[in-house]
Amino acid sequence: DVDAAAPITVGKLRGEDYEFEFGGKVKEGKMHFRLVMTRAADGATTEGAHPTESKRTTIDFVFDPEVDTAETLAVEISETFNLSPTDTEICAAALREWLAKEMPGLGDAE
């Protein structure tokens, strides 16, 4: 089983330029999200920066299943932070996976 060997929890995915980590809770039918995006340094550090210190961005947002989709949110995040097409897709995939776990049946209501 491939999933059993992966040390990655649902809601955390490594992208091309960023690592995406999602957390959230459902309140009144909406998912209140926190997304932490950490810039993947690949061992390169800026002058004077500690190797473990990386560029981290925290975004809080509300996912309303009535109007939002994982894709529209990923595009919005992508436009705000100039994500690469690869990272945009990874962000959308992470959102879909997290929502499927936290709000099951979401895709069933059309």
PDB file of N, CA and C in Angstrom:
ATOM      1  N   ASP A   1       0.847  -1.188   0.000  1.00  0.00           N
ATOM      2  CA  ASP A   1       0.000   0.000   0.000  1.00  0.00           C
ATOM      3  C   ASP A   1       0.890   1.248   0.000  1.00  0.00           C
ATOM      4  N   VAL A   2       0.782   2.038  -1.022  1.00  0.00           N
ATOM      5  CA  VAL A   2       1.625   3.224  -1.179  1.00  0.00           C
ATOM      6  C   VAL A   2       1.343   4.243  -0.079  1.00  0.00           C
ATOM      7  N   ASP A   3       0.071   4.433   0.257  1.00  0.00           N
ATOM      8  CA  ASP A   3      -0.290   5.437   1.256  1.00  0.00           C
ATOM      9  C   ASP A   3       0.307   5.148   2.626  1.00  0.00           C
ATOM     10  N   ALA A   4       0.386   3.887   2.997  1.00  0.00           N
ATOM     11  CA  ALA A   4       0.888   3.519   4.314  1.00  0.00           C
ATOM     12  C   ALA A   4       2.359   3.887   4.472  1.00  0.00           C
ATOM     13  N   ALA A   5       3.113   3.880   3.378  1.00  0.00           N
ATOM     14  CA  ALA A   5       4.536   4.170   3.441  1.00  0.00           C
ATOM     15  C   ALA A   5       4.822   5.676   3.456  1.00  0.00           C
ATOM     16  N   ALA A   6       3.866   6.466   2.997  1.00  0.00           N
ATOM     17  CA  ALA A   6       4.094   7.910   2.903  1.00  0.00           C
ATOM     18  C   ALA A   6       3.942   8.574   4.272  1.00  0.00           C
ATOM     19  N   PRO A   7       4.962   9.329   4.701  1.00  0.00           N
ATOM     20  CA  PRO A   7       4.879   9.994   6.005  1.00  0.00           C
ATOM     21  C   PRO A   7       4.134  11.324   5.934  1.00  0.00           C
ATOM     22  N   ILE A   8       3.312  11.509   4.898  1.00  0.00           N
ATOM     23  CA  ILE A   8       2.597  12.766   4.711  1.00  0.00           C
ATOM     24  C   ILE A   8       1.167  12.600   5.201  1.00  0.00           C
ATOM     25  N   THR A   9       0.722  13.525   6.051  1.00  0.00           N
ATOM     26  CA  THR A   9      -0.650  13.471   6.531  1.00  0.00           C
ATOM     27  C   THR A   9      -1.548  14.155   5.515  1.00  0.00           C
ATOM     28  N   VAL A  10      -2.816  13.809   5.535  1.00  0.00           N
ATOM     29  CA  VAL A  10      -3.774  14.461   4.645  1.00  0.00           C
ATOM     30  C   VAL A  10      -3.767  15.947   4.964  1.00  0.00           C
ATOM     31  N   GLY A  11      -3.721  16.759   3.924  1.00  0.00           N
ATOM     32  CA  GLY A  11      -3.704  18.190   4.143  1.00  0.00           C
ATOM     33  C   GLY A  11      -2.320  18.787   4.012  1.00  0.00           C
ATOM     34  N   LYS A  12      -1.296  17.944   3.765  1.00  0.00           N
ATOM     35  CA  LYS A  12       0.064  18.467   3.602  1.00  0.00           C
ATOM     36  C   LYS A  12       0.647  17.890   2.326  1.00  0.00           C
ATOM     37  N   LEU A  13       1.011  18.763   1.406  1.00  0.00           N
ATOM     38  CA  LEU A  13       1.559  18.327   0.127  1.00  0.00           C
ATOM     39  C   LEU A  13       2.749  19.188  -0.259  1.00  0.00           C
ATOM     40  N   ARG A  14       3.754  18.571  -0.822  1.00  0.00           N
ATOM     41  CA  ARG A  14       4.931  19.299  -1.298  1.00  0.00           C
ATOM     42  C   ARG A  14       4.725  19.635  -2.765  1.00  0.00           C
ATOM     43  N   GLY A  15       4.846  20.901  -3.084  1.00  0.00           N
ATOM     44  CA  GLY A  15       4.699  21.342  -4.457  1.00  0.00           C
ATOM     45  C   GLY A  15       6.039  21.662  -5.082  1.00  0.00           C
ATOM     46  N   GLU A  16       5.989  22.375  -6.180  1.00  0.00           N
ATOM     47  CA  GLU A  16       7.194  22.751  -6.912  1.00  0.00           C
ATOM     48  C   GLU A  16       7.987  23.821  -6.144  1.00  0.00           C
ATOM     49  N   ASP A  17       7.302  24.875  -5.727  1.00  0.00           N
ATOM     50  CA  ASP A  17       7.950  25.976  -5.017  1.00  0.00           C
ATOM     51  C   ASP A  17       7.528  26.080  -3.554  1.00  0.00           C
ATOM     52  N   TYR A  18       6.418  25.460  -3.203  1.00  0.00           N
ATOM     53  CA  TYR A  18       5.880  25.572  -1.853  1.00  0.00           C
ATOM     54  C   TYR A  18       5.460  24.215  -1.309  1.00  0.00           C
ATOM     55  N   GLU A  19       5.411  24.128   0.018  1.00  0.00           N
ATOM     56  CA  GLU A  19       4.756  23.011   0.684  1.00  0.00           C
ATOM     57  C   GLU A  19       3.450  23.575   1.230  1.00  0.00           C
ATOM     58  N   PHE A  20       2.358  22.860   0.991  1.00  0.00           N
ATOM     59  CA  PHE A  20       1.031  23.315   1.399  1.00  0.00           C
ATOM     60  C   PHE A  20       0.552  22.478   2.575  1.00  0.00           C
ATOM     61  N   GLU A  21       0.109  23.139   3.626  1.00  0.00           N
ATOM     62  CA  GLU A  21      -0.412  22.429   4.785  1.00  0.00           C
ATOM     63  C   GLU A  21      -1.755  23.044   5.165  1.00  0.00           C
ATOM     64  N   PHE A  22      -2.788  22.198   5.189  1.00  0.00           N
ATOM     65  CA  PHE A  22      -4.140  22.670   5.466  1.00  0.00           C
ATOM     66  C   PHE A  22      -4.604  22.230   6.833  1.00  0.00           C
ATOM     67  N   GLY A  23      -5.363  23.076   7.459  1.00  0.00           N
ATOM     68  CA  GLY A  23      -6.056  22.720   8.683  1.00  0.00           C
ATOM     69  C   GLY A  23      -7.395  23.423   8.630  1.00  0.00           C
ATOM     70  N   GLY A  24      -8.350  22.943   9.391  1.00  0.00           N
ATOM     71  CA  GLY A  24      -9.638  23.623   9.359  1.00  0.00           C
ATOM     72  C   GLY A  24     -10.693  22.902  10.150  1.00  0.00           C
ATOM     73  N   LYS A  25     -11.799  23.579  10.315  1.00  0.00           N
ATOM     74  CA  LYS A  25     -12.935  22.952  10.985  1.00  0.00           C
ATOM     75  C   LYS A  25     -14.218  23.466  10.353  1.00  0.00           C
ATOM     76  N   VAL A  26     -15.219  22.612  10.408  1.00  0.00           N
ATOM     77  CA  VAL A  26     -16.515  22.963   9.823  1.00  0.00           C
ATOM     78  C   VAL A  26     -17.337  23.711  10.873  1.00  0.00           C
ATOM     79  N   LYS A  27     -17.839  24.871  10.470  1.00  0.00           N
ATOM     80  CA  LYS A  27     -18.730  25.651  11.325  1.00  0.00           C
ATOM     81  C   LYS A  27     -19.900  26.112  10.472  1.00  0.00           C
ATOM     82  N   GLU A  28     -21.114  25.789  10.901  1.00  0.00           N
ATOM     83  CA  GLU A  28     -22.332  26.217  10.210  1.00  0.00           C
ATOM     84  C   GLU A  28     -22.311  25.885   8.725  1.00  0.00           C
ATOM     85  N   GLY A  29     -21.834  24.677   8.409  1.00  0.00           N
ATOM     86  CA  GLY A  29     -21.857  24.211   7.026  1.00  0.00           C
ATOM     87  C   GLY A  29     -20.753  24.761   6.144  1.00  0.00           C
ATOM     88  N   LYS A  30     -19.851  25.559   6.709  1.00  0.00           N
ATOM     89  CA  LYS A  30     -18.736  26.111   5.941  1.00  0.00           C
ATOM     90  C   LYS A  30     -17.430  25.644   6.577  1.00  0.00           C
ATOM     91  N   MET A  31     -16.414  25.452   5.733  1.00  0.00           N
ATOM     92  CA  MET A  31     -15.105  25.033   6.225  1.00  0.00           C
ATOM     93  C   MET A  31     -14.240  26.266   6.446  1.00  0.00           C
ATOM     94  N   HIS A  32     -13.830  26.448   7.688  1.00  0.00           N
ATOM     95  CA  HIS A  32     -12.921  27.544   8.019  1.00  0.00           C
ATOM     96  C   HIS A  32     -11.503  26.979   7.946  1.00  0.00           C
ATOM     97  N   PHE A  33     -10.757  27.440   6.954  1.00  0.00           N
ATOM     98  CA  PHE A  33      -9.450  26.896   6.617  1.00  0.00           C
ATOM     99  C   PHE A  33      -8.316  27.763   7.121  1.00  0.00           C
ATOM    100  N   ARG A  34      -7.211  27.117   7.409  1.00  0.00           N
ATOM    101  CA  ARG A  34      -5.935  27.812   7.533  1.00  0.00           C
ATOM    102  C   ARG A  34      -4.980  27.082   6.613  1.00  0.00           C
ATOM    103  N   LEU A  35      -4.389  27.816   5.701  1.00  0.00           N
ATOM    104  CA  LEU A  35      -3.400  27.271   4.782  1.00  0.00           C
ATOM    105  C   LEU A  35      -2.056  27.877   5.136  1.00  0.00           C
ATOM    106  N   VAL A  36      -1.086  27.002   5.382  1.00  0.00           N
ATOM    107  CA  VAL A  36       0.279  27.468   5.608  1.00  0.00           C
ATOM    108  C   VAL A  36       1.094  27.046   4.397  1.00  0.00           C
ATOM    109  N   MET A  37       1.633  28.044   3.707  1.00  0.00           N
ATOM    110  CA  MET A  37       2.476  27.782   2.547  1.00  0.00           C
ATOM    111  C   MET A  37       3.912  28.082   2.947  1.00  0.00           C
ATOM    112  N   THR A  38       4.769  27.076   2.844  1.00  0.00           N
ATOM    113  CA  THR A  38       6.181  27.263   3.164  1.00  0.00           C
ATOM    114  C   THR A  38       6.971  27.139   1.879  1.00  0.00           C
ATOM    115  N   ARG A  39       7.749  28.161   1.581  1.00  0.00           N
ATOM    116  CA  ARG A  39       8.545  28.133   0.356  1.00  0.00           C
ATOM    117  C   ARG A  39       9.593  27.046   0.478  1.00  0.00           C
ATOM    118  N   ALA A  40       9.642  26.179  -0.528  1.00  0.00           N
ATOM    119  CA  ALA A  40      10.610  25.089  -0.545  1.00  0.00           C
ATOM    120  C   ALA A  40      11.971  25.663  -0.913  1.00  0.00           C
ATOM    121  N   ALA A  41      12.915  25.563   0.010  1.00  0.00           N
ATOM    122  CA  ALA A  41      14.222  26.195  -0.197  1.00  0.00           C
ATOM    123  C   ALA A  41      15.193  25.269  -0.931  1.00  0.00           C
ATOM    124  N   ASP A  42      14.976  23.954  -0.856  1.00  0.00           N
ATOM    125  CA  ASP A  42      15.875  22.975  -1.471  1.00  0.00           C
ATOM    126  C   ASP A  42      17.324  23.175  -1.038  1.00  0.00           C
ATOM    127  N   GLY A  43      17.517  23.473   0.240  1.00  0.00           N
ATOM    128  CA  GLY A  43      18.873  23.584   0.771  1.00  0.00           C
ATOM    129  C   GLY A  43      19.511  24.942   0.537  1.00  0.00           C
ATOM    130  N   ALA A  44      18.958  25.742  -0.330  1.00  0.00           N
ATOM    131  CA  ALA A  44      19.524  27.063  -0.589  1.00  0.00           C
ATOM    132  C   ALA A  44      19.028  28.033   0.473  1.00  0.00           C
ATOM    133  N   THR A  45      19.958  28.776   1.048  1.00  0.00           N
ATOM    134  CA  THR A  45      19.555  29.759   2.052  1.00  0.00           C
ATOM    135  C   THR A  45      19.996  31.136   1.607  1.00  0.00           C
ATOM    136  N   THR A  46      19.244  32.125   2.011  1.00  0.00           N
ATOM    137  CA  THR A  46      19.628  33.493   1.687  1.00  0.00           C
ATOM    138  C   THR A  46      20.700  33.929   2.669  1.00  0.00           C
ATOM    139  N   GLU A  47      21.447  34.921   2.320  1.00  0.00           N
ATOM    140  CA  GLU A  47      22.556  35.422   3.141  1.00  0.00           C
ATOM    141  C   GLU A  47      22.076  35.727   4.556  1.00  0.00           C
ATOM    142  N   GLY A  48      22.712  35.089   5.538  1.00  0.00           N
ATOM    143  CA  GLY A  48      22.394  35.361   6.934  1.00  0.00           C
ATOM    144  C   GLY A  48      21.170  34.627   7.461  1.00  0.00           C
ATOM    145  N   ALA A  49      20.479  33.890   6.629  1.00  0.00           N
ATOM    146  CA  ALA A  49      19.281  33.178   7.078  1.00  0.00           C
ATOM    147  C   ALA A  49      19.663  31.827   7.659  1.00  0.00           C
ATOM    148  N   HIS A  50      18.968  31.440   8.686  1.00  0.00           N
ATOM    149  CA  HIS A  50      19.182  30.119   9.280  1.00  0.00           C
ATOM    150  C   HIS A  50      18.572  29.086   8.340  1.00  0.00           C
ATOM    151  N   PRO A  51      19.246  27.946   8.115  1.00  0.00           N
ATOM    152  CA  PRO A  51      18.745  26.957   7.148  1.00  0.00           C
ATOM    153  C   PRO A  51      17.312  26.487   7.407  1.00  0.00           C
ATOM    154  N   THR A  52      16.887  26.448   8.687  1.00  0.00           N
ATOM    155  CA  THR A  52      15.536  25.964   8.970  1.00  0.00           C
ATOM    156  C   THR A  52      14.486  27.064   8.807  1.00  0.00           C
ATOM    157  N   GLU A  53      14.921  28.305   8.688  1.00  0.00           N
ATOM    158  CA  GLU A  53      13.968  29.397   8.500  1.00  0.00           C
ATOM    159  C   GLU A  53      13.625  29.503   7.022  1.00  0.00           C
ATOM    160  N   SER A  54      12.391  29.260   6.702  1.00  0.00           N
ATOM    161  CA  SER A  54      11.985  29.391   5.311  1.00  0.00           C
ATOM    162  C   SER A  54      10.850  30.387   5.235  1.00  0.00           C
ATOM    163  N   LYS A  55      10.554  30.811   4.037  1.00  0.00           N
ATOM    164  CA  LYS A  55       9.489  31.784   3.829  1.00  0.00           C
ATOM    165  C   LYS A  55       8.154  31.098   4.061  1.00  0.00           C
ATOM    166  N   ARG A  56       7.424  31.568   5.044  1.00  0.00           N
ATOM    167  CA  ARG A  56       6.154  30.947   5.402  1.00  0.00           C
ATOM    168  C   ARG A  56       5.038  31.984   5.312  1.00  0.00           C
ATOM    169  N   THR A  57       3.950  31.585   4.684  1.00  0.00           N
ATOM    170  CA  THR A  57       2.785  32.452   4.532  1.00  0.00           C
ATOM    171  C   THR A  57       1.573  31.718   5.099  1.00  0.00           C
ATOM    172  N   THR A  58       0.827  32.384   5.958  1.00  0.00           N
ATOM    173  CA  THR A  58      -0.376  31.783   6.530  1.00  0.00           C
ATOM    174  C   THR A  58      -1.598  32.540   6.011  1.00  0.00           C
ATOM    175  N   ILE A  59      -2.558  31.776   5.496  1.00  0.00           N
ATOM    176  CA  ILE A  59      -3.774  32.355   4.930  1.00  0.00           C
ATOM    177  C   ILE A  59      -4.965  31.730   5.645  1.00  0.00           C
ATOM    178  N   ASP A  60      -5.869  32.557   6.112  1.00  0.00           N
ATOM    179  CA  ASP A  60      -7.119  32.068   6.691  1.00  0.00           C
ATOM    180  C   ASP A  60      -8.248  32.409   5.736  1.00  0.00           C
ATOM    181  N   PHE A  61      -9.096  31.439   5.451  1.00  0.00           N
ATOM    182  CA  PHE A  61     -10.216  31.699   4.558  1.00  0.00           C
ATOM    183  C   PHE A  61     -11.362  30.752   4.872  1.00  0.00           C
ATOM    184  N   VAL A  62     -12.528  31.084   4.331  1.00  0.00           N
ATOM    185  CA  VAL A  62     -13.733  30.282   4.544  1.00  0.00           C
ATOM    186  C   VAL A  62     -14.145  29.671   3.205  1.00  0.00           C
ATOM    187  N   PHE A  63     -14.346  28.360   3.225  1.00  0.00           N
ATOM    188  CA  PHE A  63     -14.822  27.642   2.045  1.00  0.00           C
ATOM    189  C   PHE A  63     -16.316  27.446   2.205  1.00  0.00           C
ATOM    190  N   ASP A  64     -17.073  28.042   1.296  1.00  0.00           N
ATOM    191  CA  ASP A  64     -18.532  27.902   1.303  1.00  0.00           C
ATOM    192  C   ASP A  64     -18.919  26.952   0.178  1.00  0.00           C
ATOM    193  N   PRO A  65     -19.346  25.724   0.514  1.00  0.00           N
ATOM    194  CA  PRO A  65     -19.673  24.747  -0.528  1.00  0.00           C
ATOM    195  C   PRO A  65     -20.805  25.187  -1.457  1.00  0.00           C
ATOM    196  N   GLU A  66     -21.545  26.203  -1.054  1.00  0.00           N
ATOM    197  CA  GLU A  66     -22.625  26.715  -1.918  1.00  0.00           C
ATOM    198  C   GLU A  66     -22.052  27.430  -3.143  1.00  0.00           C
ATOM    199  N   VAL A  67     -20.890  28.063  -2.963  1.00  0.00           N
ATOM    200  CA  VAL A  67     -20.354  28.898  -4.046  1.00  0.00           C
ATOM    201  C   VAL A  67     -18.920  28.564  -4.441  1.00  0.00           C
ATOM    202  N   ASP A  68     -18.148  27.926  -3.561  1.00  0.00           N
ATOM    203  CA  ASP A  68     -16.734  27.675  -3.820  1.00  0.00           C
ATOM    204  C   ASP A  68     -16.455  26.249  -4.267  1.00  0.00           C
ATOM    205  N   THR A  69     -15.382  26.095  -5.030  1.00  0.00           N
ATOM    206  CA  THR A  69     -14.846  24.769  -5.338  1.00  0.00           C
ATOM    207  C   THR A  69     -13.361  24.800  -5.001  1.00  0.00           C
ATOM    208  N   ALA A  70     -12.766  23.619  -4.888  1.00  0.00           N
ATOM    209  CA  ALA A  70     -11.330  23.542  -4.617  1.00  0.00           C
ATOM    210  C   ALA A  70     -10.556  24.269  -5.713  1.00  0.00           C
ATOM    211  N   GLU A  71     -11.021  24.137  -6.951  1.00  0.00           N
ATOM    212  CA  GLU A  71     -10.319  24.753  -8.076  1.00  0.00           C
ATOM    213  C   GLU A  71     -10.389  26.277  -8.014  1.00  0.00           C
ATOM    214  N   THR A  72     -11.574  26.834  -7.715  1.00  0.00           N
ATOM    215  CA  THR A  72     -11.675  28.293  -7.678  1.00  0.00           C
ATOM    216  C   THR A  72     -10.819  28.860  -6.541  1.00  0.00           C
ATOM    217  N   LEU A  73     -10.787  28.170  -5.404  1.00  0.00           N
ATOM    218  CA  LEU A  73      -9.941  28.627  -4.305  1.00  0.00           C
ATOM    219  C   LEU A  73      -8.464  28.544  -4.671  1.00  0.00           C
ATOM    220  N   ALA A  74      -8.064  27.456  -5.307  1.00  0.00           N
ATOM    221  CA  ALA A  74      -6.662  27.292  -5.703  1.00  0.00           C
ATOM    222  C   ALA A  74      -6.246  28.382  -6.687  1.00  0.00           C
ATOM    223  N   VAL A  75      -7.126  28.721  -7.628  1.00  0.00           N
ATOM    224  CA  VAL A  75      -6.822  29.775  -8.596  1.00  0.00           C
ATOM    225  C   VAL A  75      -6.686  31.121  -7.882  1.00  0.00           C
ATOM    226  N   GLU A  76      -7.575  31.364  -6.921  1.00  0.00           N
ATOM    227  CA  GLU A  76      -7.519  32.611  -6.154  1.00  0.00           C
ATOM    228  C   GLU A  76      -6.191  32.714  -5.385  1.00  0.00           C
ATOM    229  N   ILE A  77      -5.798  31.626  -4.748  1.00  0.00           N
ATOM    230  CA  ILE A  77      -4.529  31.582  -4.013  1.00  0.00           C
ATOM    231  C   ILE A  77      -3.366  31.748  -4.991  1.00  0.00           C
ATOM    232  N   SER A  78      -3.465  31.085  -6.131  1.00  0.00           N
ATOM    233  CA  SER A  78      -2.430  31.160  -7.157  1.00  0.00           C
ATOM    234  C   SER A  78      -2.220  32.586  -7.643  1.00  0.00           C
ATOM    235  N   GLU A  79      -3.332  33.286  -7.914  1.00  0.00           N
ATOM    236  CA  GLU A  79      -3.234  34.658  -8.402  1.00  0.00           C
ATOM    237  C   GLU A  79      -2.660  35.584  -7.340  1.00  0.00           C
ATOM    238  N   THR A  80      -3.021  35.344  -6.084  1.00  0.00           N
ATOM    239  CA  THR A  80      -2.528  36.181  -4.996  1.00  0.00           C
ATOM    240  C   THR A  80      -1.029  35.993  -4.773  1.00  0.00           C
ATOM    241  N   PHE A  81      -0.563  34.752  -4.881  1.00  0.00           N
ATOM    242  CA  PHE A  81       0.834  34.455  -4.542  1.00  0.00           C
ATOM    243  C   PHE A  81       1.688  34.057  -5.742  1.00  0.00           C
ATOM    244  N   ASN A  82       1.162  34.273  -6.962  1.00  0.00           N
ATOM    245  CA  ASN A  82       1.907  33.957  -8.187  1.00  0.00           C
ATOM    246  C   ASN A  82       2.460  32.531  -8.187  1.00  0.00           C
ATOM    247  N   LEU A  83       1.599  31.570  -7.899  1.00  0.00           N
ATOM    248  CA  LEU A  83       2.026  30.177  -7.890  1.00  0.00           C
ATOM    249  C   LEU A  83       2.235  29.684  -9.318  1.00  0.00           C
ATOM    250  N   SER A  84       3.128  28.719  -9.454  1.00  0.00           N
ATOM    251  CA  SER A  84       3.333  28.087 -10.758  1.00  0.00           C
ATOM    252  C   SER A  84       2.097  27.241 -11.075  1.00  0.00           C
ATOM    253  N   PRO A  85       1.885  26.899 -12.356  1.00  0.00           N
ATOM    254  CA  PRO A  85       0.745  26.027 -12.703  1.00  0.00           C
ATOM    255  C   PRO A  85       0.790  24.705 -11.938  1.00  0.00           C
ATOM    256  N   THR A  86       1.993  24.162 -11.729  1.00  0.00           N
ATOM    257  CA  THR A  86       2.140  22.909 -10.988  1.00  0.00           C
ATOM    258  C   THR A  86       1.663  23.084  -9.548  1.00  0.00           C
ATOM    259  N   ASP A  87       2.127  24.155  -8.893  1.00  0.00           N
ATOM    260  CA  ASP A  87       1.727  24.389  -7.507  1.00  0.00           C
ATOM    261  C   ASP A  87       0.239  24.695  -7.395  1.00  0.00           C
ATOM    262  N   THR A  88      -0.326  25.357  -8.405  1.00  0.00           N
ATOM    263  CA  THR A  88      -1.769  25.635  -8.390  1.00  0.00           C
ATOM    264  C   THR A  88      -2.544  24.318  -8.391  1.00  0.00           C
ATOM    265  N   GLU A  89      -2.131  23.373  -9.238  1.00  0.00           N
ATOM    266  CA  GLU A  89      -2.809  22.080  -9.314  1.00  0.00           C
ATOM    267  C   GLU A  89      -2.615  21.279  -8.028  1.00  0.00           C
ATOM    268  N   ILE A  90      -1.409  21.330  -7.463  1.00  0.00           N
ATOM    269  CA  ILE A  90      -1.135  20.615  -6.204  1.00  0.00           C
ATOM    270  C   ILE A  90      -1.960  21.212  -5.075  1.00  0.00           C
ATOM    271  N   CYS A  91      -2.070  22.525  -5.054  1.00  0.00           N
ATOM    272  CA  CYS A  91      -2.890  23.202  -4.049  1.00  0.00           C
ATOM    273  C   CYS A  91      -4.352  22.767  -4.180  1.00  0.00           C
ATOM    274  N   ALA A  92      -4.866  22.715  -5.407  1.00  0.00           N
ATOM    275  CA  ALA A  92      -6.251  22.276  -5.645  1.00  0.00           C
ATOM    276  C   ALA A  92      -6.435  20.826  -5.220  1.00  0.00           C
ATOM    277  N   ALA A  93      -5.439  19.980  -5.526  1.00  0.00           N
ATOM    278  CA  ALA A  93      -5.520  18.562  -5.148  1.00  0.00           C
ATOM    279  C   ALA A  93      -5.532  18.406  -3.636  1.00  0.00           C
ATOM    280  N   ALA A  94      -4.699  19.179  -2.958  1.00  0.00           N
ATOM    281  CA  ALA A  94      -4.663  19.124  -1.489  1.00  0.00           C
ATOM    282  C   ALA A  94      -5.988  19.584  -0.901  1.00  0.00           C
ATOM    283  N   LEU A  95      -6.561  20.638  -1.473  1.00  0.00           N
ATOM    284  CA  LEU A  95      -7.874  21.117  -1.024  1.00  0.00           C
ATOM    285  C   LEU A  95      -8.946  20.055  -1.228  1.00  0.00           C
ATOM    286  N   ARG A  96      -8.957  19.438  -2.424  1.00  0.00           N
ATOM    287  CA  ARG A  96      -9.952  18.391  -2.706  1.00  0.00           C
ATOM    288  C   ARG A  96      -9.831  17.246  -1.716  1.00  0.00           C
ATOM    289  N   GLU A  97      -8.597  16.825  -1.459  1.00  0.00           N
ATOM    290  CA  GLU A  97      -8.357  15.699  -0.556  1.00  0.00           C
ATOM    291  C   GLU A  97      -8.809  16.042   0.865  1.00  0.00           C
ATOM    292  N   TRP A  98      -8.464  17.242   1.301  1.00  0.00           N
ATOM    293  CA  TRP A  98      -8.825  17.676   2.656  1.00  0.00           C
ATOM    294  C   TRP A  98     -10.350  17.788   2.787  1.00  0.00           C
ATOM    295  N   LEU A  99     -10.990  18.383   1.788  1.00  0.00           N
ATOM    296  CA  LEU A  99     -12.446  18.543   1.826  1.00  0.00           C
ATOM    297  C   LEU A  99     -13.158  17.191   1.793  1.00  0.00           C
ATOM    298  N   ALA A 100     -12.630  16.249   1.013  1.00  0.00           N
ATOM    299  CA  ALA A 100     -13.241  14.914   0.935  1.00  0.00           C
ATOM    300  C   ALA A 100     -13.208  14.244   2.305  1.00  0.00           C
ATOM    301  N   LYS A 101     -12.149  14.493   3.059  1.00  0.00           N
ATOM    302  CA  LYS A 101     -12.014  13.891   4.384  1.00  0.00           C
ATOM    303  C   LYS A 101     -12.885  14.631   5.412  1.00  0.00           C
ATOM    304  N   GLU A 102     -12.861  15.944   5.361  1.00  0.00           N
ATOM    305  CA  GLU A 102     -13.527  16.753   6.386  1.00  0.00           C
ATOM    306  C   GLU A 102     -15.002  17.042   6.099  1.00  0.00           C
ATOM    307  N   MET A 103     -15.360  17.067   4.831  1.00  0.00           N
ATOM    308  CA  MET A 103     -16.758  17.346   4.460  1.00  0.00           C
ATOM    309  C   MET A 103     -17.226  16.280   3.467  1.00  0.00           C
ATOM    310  N   PRO A 104     -17.307  15.022   3.899  1.00  0.00           N
ATOM    311  CA  PRO A 104     -17.692  13.955   2.969  1.00  0.00           C
ATOM    312  C   PRO A 104     -19.075  14.211   2.374  1.00  0.00           C
ATOM    313  N   GLY A 105     -19.221  13.800   1.120  1.00  0.00           N
ATOM    314  CA  GLY A 105     -20.501  13.992   0.447  1.00  0.00           C
ATOM    315  C   GLY A 105     -20.649  15.340  -0.202  1.00  0.00           C
ATOM    316  N   LEU A 106     -19.603  16.171  -0.069  1.00  0.00           N
ATOM    317  CA  LEU A 106     -19.654  17.521  -0.626  1.00  0.00           C
ATOM    318  C   LEU A 106     -19.883  17.499  -2.129  1.00  0.00           C
ATOM    319  N   GLY A 107     -19.169  16.631  -2.825  1.00  0.00           N
ATOM    320  CA  GLY A 107     -19.286  16.562  -4.282  1.00  0.00           C
ATOM    321  C   GLY A 107     -20.586  15.967  -4.760  1.00  0.00           C
ATOM    322  N   ASP A 108     -21.336  15.326  -3.856  1.00  0.00           N
ATOM    323  CA  ASP A 108     -22.588  14.665  -4.238  1.00  0.00           C
ATOM    324  C   ASP A 108     -23.733  15.647  -4.444  1.00  0.00           C
ATOM    325  N   ALA A 109     -23.693  16.760  -3.731  1.00  0.00           N
ATOM    326  CA  ALA A 109     -24.786  17.741  -3.805  1.00  0.00           C
ATOM    327  C   ALA A 109     -24.533  18.689  -4.961  1.00  0.00           C
ATOM    328  N   GLU A 110     -25.207  18.462  -6.068  1.00  0.00           N
ATOM    329  CA  GLU A 110     -25.041  19.324  -7.246  1.00  0.00           C
ATOM    330  C   GLU A 110     -26.185  20.288  -7.324  1.00  0.00           C
TER     331      GLU A 110
END
